[in-house]
Amino acid sequence: MCEAGPRGRMLEVEDLYTEFKIDQGIVHAVNGISYAVDEREIVGMVGESGCGKTVSQLSVMQLIRRPGRIAGGKVWFEGVNLLEYRPNSPEMRAIRGGKISMIFQEPMTSLNPTLTIGRQITESLELHLGMNKKEARARAIELLDQVGIPSAASRLDDYPHQFSGGMRQRVMIAIGVACEPKMVIADEPTTALDCTTQAQLLELMLATIDRCQGALVLVTHNLGVVARYAQRLYIMYAGKIVEEGRCRDIFYRPSHPYTIGLLNSVPRLDEAKGKRLVPIWGTPPNLIDPPARCAFYPRCPERTERCRVEPWPELKPVEGEGHLVRCYMREGGRGA
Ligand SMILES: Nc1ncnc2c1ncn2[C@@H]1O[C@H](COP(=O)(O)OP(=O)(O)O)[C@@H](O)[C@H]1O
Ligand SMILES: [Mg+2]
């Protein structure tokens, strides 16, 4: 996507903590993350399953339910800390679906099975944009048409179960951009679909968001997918950001051993076909009572004694604008 003009900061998440109190203890799902999204920017949030991507996004929207709670931090959006609003306040409801919308992982569960597709779109147009029924209906047809639903007008009164998986995901995109949000959060929006459909839908989603000049946070476990679209990336592990920076710096000069592992485990367009993909050995850690040291330590091919005994290091700059990494092995410049 290309556009002219300077971009302002849109969202700034500051030292966010979210935890779940369960019988076995407290799950530290999001453990002090900070990140930012500029106007019309595409930001990727990447990490293996269970590292806190979804919980961090739900926290921004104040959609965390018991036994979870946001234990600390700030979410600045247009100069206001959203966490000062109660989750069900009118202000927060105006933000959700109006200024920030979320396209979820699971279209089957996030579409309401008892409402027609048309109603699910017009409802939010009436609520957030104050359209009357007729205007909203006309706009809903236009939106479904834009996301490639054939004979949109005649499908408005169908229910979600009458649509295929790919078509439902298109509907989710239409709902996600219906109110021309400032920011769309897409959480693994295409993971359930086959590769070709995934690529088509991502392109469609980007074009649709571009049309309404929104920013996008693209959440995925697949570094290969975001690398094609995002301008900046945040790599998450065990509830923390372990590396961040411009997409090209991370892609061509990955610094954290975890990022390097992620890159080696996905196909890359710039490398010869037939290259062996190496999955990262082991599994992500338990987030109940994690040790103070780097959570990647047990899986890290570069670990040293220092990593074992010292607490998880801070994010420190490495080569590349805004390129930061949380690793003792990279202190004092790359590979030092
Ligand atoms: N409702 C919940 N109750 C208890 N633990 C939860 C709940 N939701 C998420 N978690 C835990 O929080 C951590 C982060 O989850 P999540 O954000 O969904 O990961 P990701 O989206 O990166 O796959 C995981 O360890 C998960 O088990
Ligand atoms: Mg998730």
Tab-separated table of C-alpha atoms and ligand atoms in Angstrom:
chain	number	residue	atom	x	y	z
A	1	MET	CA	0.000	0.000	0.000
A	2	CYS	CA	1.353	3.414	-0.759
A	3	GLU	CA	0.030	6.761	0.293
A	4	ALA	CA	1.196	10.326	0.645
A	5	GLY	CA	1.491	12.598	3.642
A	6	PRO	CA	2.920	12.244	7.117
A	7	ARG	CA	1.434	9.737	9.478
A	8	GLY	CA	0.550	10.396	13.072
A	9	ARG	CA	0.591	7.908	15.862
A	10	MET	CA	-2.718	6.103	16.168
A	11	LEU	CA	-2.347	3.620	18.978
A	12	GLU	CA	0.240	3.340	21.705
A	13	VAL	CA	0.175	0.428	24.096
A	14	GLU	CA	2.334	0.987	27.146
A	15	ASP	CA	3.543	-1.769	29.470
A	16	LEU	CA	0.389	-3.856	29.245
A	17	TYR	CA	-0.149	-6.801	31.603
A	18	THR	CA	-3.060	-9.243	31.355
A	19	GLU	CA	-3.438	-12.322	33.530
A	20	PHE	CA	-5.869	-15.183	34.150
A	21	LYS	CA	-6.438	-16.561	37.614
A	22	ILE	CA	-7.052	-20.293	37.331
A	23	ASP	CA	-6.936	-23.178	39.851
A	24	GLN	CA	-3.285	-23.939	39.081
A	25	GLY	CA	-2.156	-20.336	39.573
A	26	ILE	CA	-1.935	-17.108	37.587
A	27	VAL	CA	-1.382	-17.316	33.829
A	28	HIS	CA	0.773	-14.332	32.822
A	29	ALA	CA	-0.578	-14.188	29.283
A	30	VAL	CA	0.592	-10.663	28.458
A	31	ASN	CA	3.616	-9.706	30.465
A	32	GLY	CA	4.467	-6.031	29.953
A	33	ILE	CA	4.211	-5.342	26.241
A	34	SER	CA	4.540	-1.955	24.565
A	35	TYR	CA	3.845	-1.299	20.917
A	36	ALA	CA	2.612	1.397	18.589
A	37	VAL	CA	0.639	1.679	15.364
A	38	ASP	CA	0.731	4.741	13.111
A	39	GLU	CA	-2.125	5.979	10.944
A	40	ARG	CA	-2.598	3.764	7.878
A	41	GLU	CA	0.293	1.571	8.935
A	42	ILE	CA	0.286	-2.210	8.659
A	43	VAL	CA	1.832	-3.769	11.729
A	44	GLY	CA	2.413	-7.488	12.162
A	45	MET	CA	2.193	-9.231	15.533
A	46	VAL	CA	3.858	-12.626	15.235
A	47	GLY	CA	4.537	-15.615	17.467
A	48	GLU	CA	3.681	-19.246	18.011
A	49	SER	CA	0.346	-20.296	19.382
A	50	GLY	CA	-0.100	-19.468	23.080
A	51	CYS	CA	2.325	-16.562	23.268
A	52	GLY	CA	-0.312	-13.928	24.047
A	53	LYS	CA	-1.183	-12.410	20.686
A	54	THR	CA	-4.962	-12.736	20.972
A	55	VAL	CA	-5.075	-11.784	24.645
A	56	SER	CA	-3.103	-8.597	23.952
A	57	GLN	CA	-5.527	-7.579	21.190
A	58	LEU	CA	-8.582	-8.419	23.287
A	59	SER	CA	-7.077	-6.303	26.065
A	60	VAL	CA	-6.826	-3.292	23.760
A	61	MET	CA	-10.538	-3.711	22.975
A	62	GLN	CA	-11.334	-4.362	26.673
A	63	LEU	CA	-12.863	-7.704	25.791
A	64	ILE	CA	-11.094	-9.732	28.491
A	65	ARG	CA	-13.546	-11.765	30.546
A	66	ARG	CA	-13.220	-13.512	33.911
A	67	PRO	CA	-11.081	-15.124	35.138
A	68	GLY	CA	-8.925	-12.692	33.185
A	69	ARG	CA	-8.053	-9.127	34.070
A	70	ILE	CA	-5.858	-6.348	32.772
A	71	ALA	CA	-3.327	-6.000	35.562
A	72	GLY	CA	-1.505	-2.915	34.360
A	73	GLY	CA	-0.587	-0.626	31.507
A	74	LYS	CA	-2.102	2.003	29.254
A	75	VAL	CA	-3.733	1.910	25.838
A	76	TRP	CA	-3.473	5.335	24.234
A	77	PHE	CA	-5.817	5.888	21.312
A	78	GLU	CA	-6.376	9.387	19.917
A	79	GLY	CA	-4.921	10.918	23.062
A	80	VAL	CA	-7.086	8.986	25.546
A	81	ASN	CA	-6.115	6.010	27.688
A	82	LEU	CA	-8.873	3.549	26.783
A	83	LEU	CA	-8.292	1.582	29.991
A	84	GLU	CA	-9.769	4.496	31.939
A	85	TYR	CA	-13.132	3.624	30.397
A	86	ARG	CA	-15.121	0.759	31.882
A	87	PRO	CA	-15.375	-2.158	29.418
A	88	ASN	CA	-19.120	-1.629	28.954
A	89	SER	CA	-19.115	2.152	28.968
A	90	PRO	CA	-20.727	4.019	26.055
A	91	GLU	CA	-17.268	5.372	25.170
A	92	MET	CA	-15.762	1.907	24.901
A	93	ARG	CA	-18.717	0.638	22.882
A	94	ALA	CA	-18.346	3.525	20.474
A	95	ILE	CA	-14.689	2.583	20.012
A	96	ARG	CA	-15.406	-1.108	19.421
A	97	GLY	CA	-16.740	-1.651	15.963
A	98	GLY	CA	-16.775	2.098	15.301
A	99	LYS	CA	-13.186	3.360	15.534
A	100	ILE	CA	-11.428	0.043	16.063
A	101	SER	CA	-12.797	-3.191	14.690
A	102	MET	CA	-11.602	-6.726	15.070
A	103	ILE	CA	-11.748	-9.506	12.510
A	104	PHE	CA	-11.523	-12.727	14.466
A	105	GLN	CA	-9.824	-16.032	13.937
A	106	GLU	CA	-13.085	-17.957	13.844
A	107	PRO	CA	-15.791	-16.593	11.568
A	108	MET	CA	-18.126	-19.436	12.555
A	109	THR	CA	-18.167	-18.354	16.168
A	110	SER	CA	-17.940	-14.612	15.717
A	111	LEU	CA	-20.863	-14.255	13.311
A	112	ASN	CA	-24.227	-14.452	15.057
A	113	PRO	CA	-25.970	-17.577	13.672
A	114	THR	CA	-29.452	-16.244	14.477
A	115	LEU	CA	-29.155	-12.973	12.554
A	116	THR	CA	-29.133	-12.525	8.786
A	117	ILE	CA	-25.873	-11.383	7.233
A	118	GLY	CA	-27.525	-8.129	6.244
A	119	ARG	CA	-28.689	-7.395	9.765
A	120	GLN	CA	-25.208	-7.988	11.174
A	121	ILE	CA	-23.854	-5.298	8.906
A	122	THR	CA	-26.728	-2.797	9.081
A	123	GLU	CA	-26.841	-2.991	12.882
A	124	SER	CA	-23.389	-1.523	13.200
A	125	LEU	CA	-24.014	1.072	10.464
A	126	GLU	CA	-27.131	2.258	12.299
A	127	LEU	CA	-25.423	2.223	15.686
A	128	HIS	CA	-22.106	3.845	14.805
A	129	LEU	CA	-22.868	5.963	11.753
A	130	GLY	CA	-26.500	6.833	12.540
A	131	MET	CA	-27.774	5.602	9.164
A	132	ASN	CA	-31.465	4.837	8.712
A	133	LYS	CA	-32.565	1.329	7.685
A	134	LYS	CA	-32.732	2.086	3.995
A	135	GLU	CA	-29.321	3.761	3.840
A	136	ALA	CA	-27.757	0.996	5.897
A	137	ARG	CA	-29.205	-1.683	3.635
A	138	ALA	CA	-27.898	-0.002	0.509
A	139	ARG	CA	-24.470	0.384	2.082
A	140	ALA	CA	-24.455	-3.258	3.212
A	141	ILE	CA	-25.065	-4.386	-0.379
A	142	GLU	CA	-22.227	-2.160	-1.542
A	143	LEU	CA	-19.887	-3.612	1.106
A	144	LEU	CA	-20.741	-7.247	0.310
A	145	ASP	CA	-20.232	-6.461	-3.329
A	146	GLN	CA	-16.805	-4.962	-2.577
A	147	VAL	CA	-15.660	-8.109	-0.774
A	148	GLY	CA	-16.736	-10.218	-3.737
A	149	ILE	CA	-20.009	-11.800	-2.621
A	150	PRO	CA	-21.863	-12.619	-5.863
A	151	SER	CA	-25.391	-11.160	-6.207
A	152	ALA	CA	-24.955	-9.360	-2.908
A	153	ALA	CA	-28.462	-7.872	-2.851
A	154	SER	CA	-30.091	-11.267	-2.898
A	155	ARG	CA	-27.807	-12.693	-0.200
A	156	LEU	CA	-28.500	-10.017	2.373
A	157	ASP	CA	-31.310	-11.994	3.986
A	158	ASP	CA	-29.342	-15.247	4.190
A	159	TYR	CA	-28.014	-16.605	7.480
A	160	PRO	CA	-24.326	-17.365	8.161
A	161	HIS	CA	-24.811	-21.141	7.763
A	162	GLN	CA	-25.865	-20.573	4.155
A	163	PHE	CA	-22.371	-19.265	3.355
A	164	SER	CA	-19.176	-21.274	2.822
A	165	GLY	CA	-16.145	-20.742	5.096
A	166	GLY	CA	-14.414	-18.431	2.630
A	167	MET	CA	-17.617	-16.445	2.019
A	168	ARG	CA	-18.169	-16.076	5.768
A	169	GLN	CA	-14.667	-14.700	6.102
A	170	ARG	CA	-15.491	-12.193	3.345
A	171	VAL	CA	-18.552	-11.163	5.322
A	172	MET	CA	-16.332	-10.694	8.388
A	173	ILE	CA	-14.115	-8.367	6.370
A	174	ALA	CA	-17.190	-6.409	5.215
A	175	ILE	CA	-18.380	-6.062	8.820
A	176	GLY	CA	-14.850	-5.168	9.935
A	177	VAL	CA	-14.617	-2.202	7.593
A	178	ALA	CA	-18.310	-1.223	7.521
A	179	CYS	CA	-17.880	1.816	9.748
A	180	GLU	CA	-14.629	2.908	8.152
A	181	PRO	CA	-12.646	2.282	11.328
A	182	LYS	CA	-9.373	4.042	12.081
A	183	MET	CA	-7.837	0.689	12.884
A	184	VAL	CA	-8.628	-2.933	12.113
A	185	ILE	CA	-7.224	-5.759	14.185
A	186	ALA	CA	-7.201	-8.990	12.162
A	187	ASP	CA	-6.438	-11.993	14.354
A	188	GLU	CA	-5.288	-14.917	12.182
A	189	PRO	CA	-8.016	-13.874	9.746
A	190	THR	CA	-7.334	-16.578	7.192
A	191	THR	CA	-5.718	-19.407	9.139
A	192	ALA	CA	-8.672	-21.762	8.720
A	193	LEU	CA	-8.609	-21.484	4.913
A	194	ASP	CA	-6.500	-23.114	2.188
A	195	CYS	CA	-3.388	-21.275	0.926
A	196	THR	CA	-4.821	-19.813	-2.277
A	197	THR	CA	-7.955	-18.541	-0.565
A	198	GLN	CA	-5.790	-17.154	2.255
A	199	ALA	CA	-3.706	-15.075	-0.105
A	200	GLN	CA	-6.755	-13.819	-2.030
A	201	LEU	CA	-8.567	-12.863	1.141
A	202	LEU	CA	-5.571	-11.090	2.620
A	203	GLU	CA	-5.194	-9.035	-0.543
A	204	LEU	CA	-8.893	-8.266	-0.445
A	205	MET	CA	-8.736	-7.273	3.199
A	206	LEU	CA	-5.762	-4.980	2.588
A	207	ALA	CA	-7.447	-3.303	-0.358
A	208	THR	CA	-10.657	-2.838	1.608
A	209	ILE	CA	-8.864	-1.341	4.608
A	210	ASP	CA	-6.775	0.821	2.306
A	211	ARG	CA	-9.965	2.224	0.793
A	212	CYS	CA	-11.146	3.426	4.181
A	213	GLN	CA	-7.618	4.642	5.065
A	214	GLY	CA	-7.420	2.529	8.184
A	215	ALA	CA	-4.407	1.081	9.983
A	216	LEU	CA	-4.094	-2.673	10.326
A	217	VAL	CA	-2.708	-4.910	13.042
A	218	LEU	CA	-2.205	-8.291	11.427
A	219	VAL	CA	-1.873	-11.036	14.015
A	220	THR	CA	-0.463	-14.352	12.854
A	221	HIS	CA	1.762	-17.278	13.790
A	222	ASN	CA	3.119	-17.252	10.226
A	223	LEU	CA	6.034	-14.892	9.714
A	224	GLY	CA	5.960	-15.675	5.990
A	225	VAL	CA	2.440	-14.243	5.661
A	226	VAL	CA	3.007	-10.890	7.376
A	227	ALA	CA	6.418	-10.336	5.868
A	228	ARG	CA	4.729	-9.672	2.529
A	229	TYR	CA	2.417	-6.985	3.796
A	230	ALA	CA	3.535	-5.384	7.046
A	231	GLN	CA	5.742	-2.316	7.399
A	232	ARG	CA	6.762	-3.123	10.959
A	233	LEU	CA	6.742	-6.281	13.033
A	234	TYR	CA	6.550	-7.214	16.681
A	235	ILE	CA	7.706	-10.730	17.541
A	236	MET	CA	6.065	-12.086	20.688
A	237	TYR	CA	7.190	-14.897	22.947
A	238	ALA	CA	5.710	-15.939	26.291
A	239	GLY	CA	3.767	-12.709	26.725
A	240	LYS	CA	6.634	-10.373	25.849
A	241	ILE	CA	7.925	-8.655	22.732
A	242	VAL	CA	11.330	-10.200	21.995
A	243	GLU	CA	12.097	-8.322	18.774
A	244	GLU	CA	10.603	-5.370	16.910
A	245	GLY	CA	11.502	-3.298	13.913
A	246	ARG	CA	10.918	-2.656	10.256
A	247	CYS	CA	9.779	-5.719	8.428
A	248	ARG	CA	12.763	-5.764	6.072
A	249	ASP	CA	15.279	-5.505	8.928
A	250	ILE	CA	13.677	-8.381	10.765
A	251	PHE	CA	13.342	-10.434	7.628
A	252	TYR	CA	16.868	-9.906	6.331
A	253	ARG	CA	18.658	-9.370	9.660
A	254	PRO	CA	16.689	-11.298	12.260
A	255	SER	CA	18.371	-10.883	15.602
A	256	HIS	CA	16.597	-12.790	18.357
A	257	PRO	CA	17.257	-16.555	18.236
A	258	TYR	CA	13.479	-17.049	18.421
A	259	THR	CA	12.909	-14.889	15.333
A	260	ILE	CA	15.647	-16.776	13.511
A	261	GLY	CA	13.885	-20.007	14.487
A	262	LEU	CA	10.543	-18.706	13.214
A	263	LEU	CA	12.128	-17.698	9.903
A	264	ASN	CA	13.754	-21.098	9.453
A	265	SER	CA	10.423	-22.797	10.004
A	266	VAL	CA	8.448	-21.020	7.236
A	267	PRO	CA	8.933	-21.066	3.460
A	268	ARG	CA	10.591	-17.904	2.134
A	269	LEU	CA	9.948	-16.471	-1.276
A	270	ASP	CA	13.542	-15.269	-1.637
A	271	GLU	CA	15.144	-18.653	-1.156
A	272	ALA	CA	15.557	-21.624	-3.394
A	273	LYS	CA	12.701	-24.095	-3.474
A	274	GLY	CA	13.368	-27.337	-1.680
A	275	LYS	CA	15.176	-25.719	1.242
A	276	ARG	CA	14.575	-27.822	4.323
A	277	LEU	CA	12.275	-26.153	6.849
A	278	VAL	CA	13.404	-26.588	10.429
A	279	PRO	CA	10.769	-26.296	13.129
A	280	ILE	CA	11.858	-24.740	16.437
A	281	TRP	CA	12.712	-27.526	18.840
A	282	GLY	CA	10.480	-27.860	21.932
A	283	THR	CA	7.311	-26.032	22.910
A	284	PRO	CA	6.465	-22.590	24.313
A	285	PRO	CA	6.674	-22.404	28.121
A	286	ASN	CA	3.963	-22.655	30.702
A	287	LEU	CA	2.920	-19.107	31.601
A	288	ILE	CA	2.063	-19.957	35.208
A	289	ASP	CA	4.879	-18.789	37.525
A	290	PRO	CA	7.483	-18.443	34.765
A	291	PRO	CA	11.114	-18.095	35.929
A	292	ALA	CA	12.569	-14.567	35.805
A	293	ARG	CA	15.080	-15.515	33.095
A	294	CYS	CA	14.494	-15.370	29.340
A	295	ALA	CA	11.552	-17.655	28.604
A	296	PHE	CA	13.215	-18.861	25.393
A	297	TYR	CA	16.226	-20.169	27.352
A	298	PRO	CA	15.213	-23.888	27.341
A	299	ARG	CA	14.834	-23.870	23.533
A	300	CYS	CA	17.599	-21.454	22.582
A	301	PRO	CA	20.490	-22.725	20.447
A	302	GLU	CA	22.634	-19.744	21.498
A	303	ARG	CA	22.038	-19.730	25.255
A	304	THR	CA	24.848	-19.093	27.724
A	305	GLU	CA	25.268	-19.275	31.485
A	306	ARG	CA	24.372	-15.589	31.718
A	307	CYS	CA	20.969	-16.276	30.134
A	308	ARG	CA	20.323	-18.948	32.765
A	309	VAL	CA	21.107	-16.898	35.857
A	310	GLU	CA	20.120	-13.350	34.935
A	311	PRO	CA	16.595	-11.983	34.495
A	312	TRP	CA	15.065	-11.571	31.046
A	313	PRO	CA	17.012	-8.690	29.415
A	314	GLU	CA	15.488	-5.402	28.278
A	315	LEU	CA	14.836	-4.554	24.619
A	316	LYS	CA	18.040	-3.007	23.225
A	317	PRO	CA	18.728	-1.381	19.845
A	318	VAL	CA	20.515	-3.298	17.107
A	319	GLU	CA	21.271	-2.360	13.491
A	320	GLY	CA	18.241	-0.865	11.705
A	321	GLU	CA	15.854	1.992	12.503
A	322	GLY	CA	13.695	1.159	15.503
A	323	HIS	CA	15.091	-2.368	15.504
A	324	LEU	CA	15.135	-3.673	19.095
A	325	VAL	CA	15.908	-7.071	20.526
A	326	ARG	CA	15.628	-8.661	23.968
A	327	CYS	CA	18.719	-10.888	24.057
A	328	TYR	CA	22.054	-10.807	25.951
A	329	MET	CA	23.792	-12.327	22.960
A	330	ARG	CA	23.103	-9.184	20.914
A	331	GLU	CA	24.188	-6.535	23.392
A	332	GLY	CA	26.629	-3.985	22.072
A	333	GLY	CA	25.612	-4.509	18.438
A	334	ARG	CA	24.701	-7.427	16.312
A	335	GLY	CA	26.448	-10.672	17.058
A	336	ALA	CA	28.567	-9.101	19.815
B	1	LIG	N1	-9.766	-17.599	29.278
B	1	LIG	C1	-8.524	-18.016	29.571
B	1	LIG	N2	-8.264	-18.635	30.735
B	1	LIG	C2	-7.019	-19.054	31.054
B	1	LIG	N3	-5.945	-18.875	30.275
B	1	LIG	C3	-6.138	-18.256	29.096
B	1	LIG	C4	-7.433	-17.789	28.677
B	1	LIG	N4	-7.312	-17.222	27.452
B	1	LIG	C5	-5.998	-17.330	27.118
B	1	LIG	N5	-5.302	-17.944	28.099
B	1	LIG	C6	-3.864	-18.239	28.094
B	1	LIG	O1	-3.158	-17.082	27.749
B	1	LIG	C7	-2.022	-17.407	26.966
B	1	LIG	C8	-2.009	-16.594	25.693
B	1	LIG	O2	-3.098	-16.994	24.876
B	1	LIG	P1	-3.421	-16.333	23.464
B	1	LIG	O3	-3.330	-14.865	23.578
B	1	LIG	O4	-4.710	-16.894	23.019
B	1	LIG	O5	-2.234	-16.875	22.563
B	1	LIG	P2	-2.064	-16.717	20.965
B	1	LIG	O6	-3.158	-15.884	20.444
B	1	LIG	O7	-0.716	-16.121	20.802
B	1	LIG	O8	-2.111	-18.115	20.433
B	1	LIG	C9	-2.081	-18.919	26.737
B	1	LIG	O9	-1.218	-19.538	27.658
B	1	LIG	C10	-3.512	-19.249	27.024
B	1	LIG	O10	-3.619	-20.568	27.515
B	2	MG	MG	-4.600	-16.346	19.013
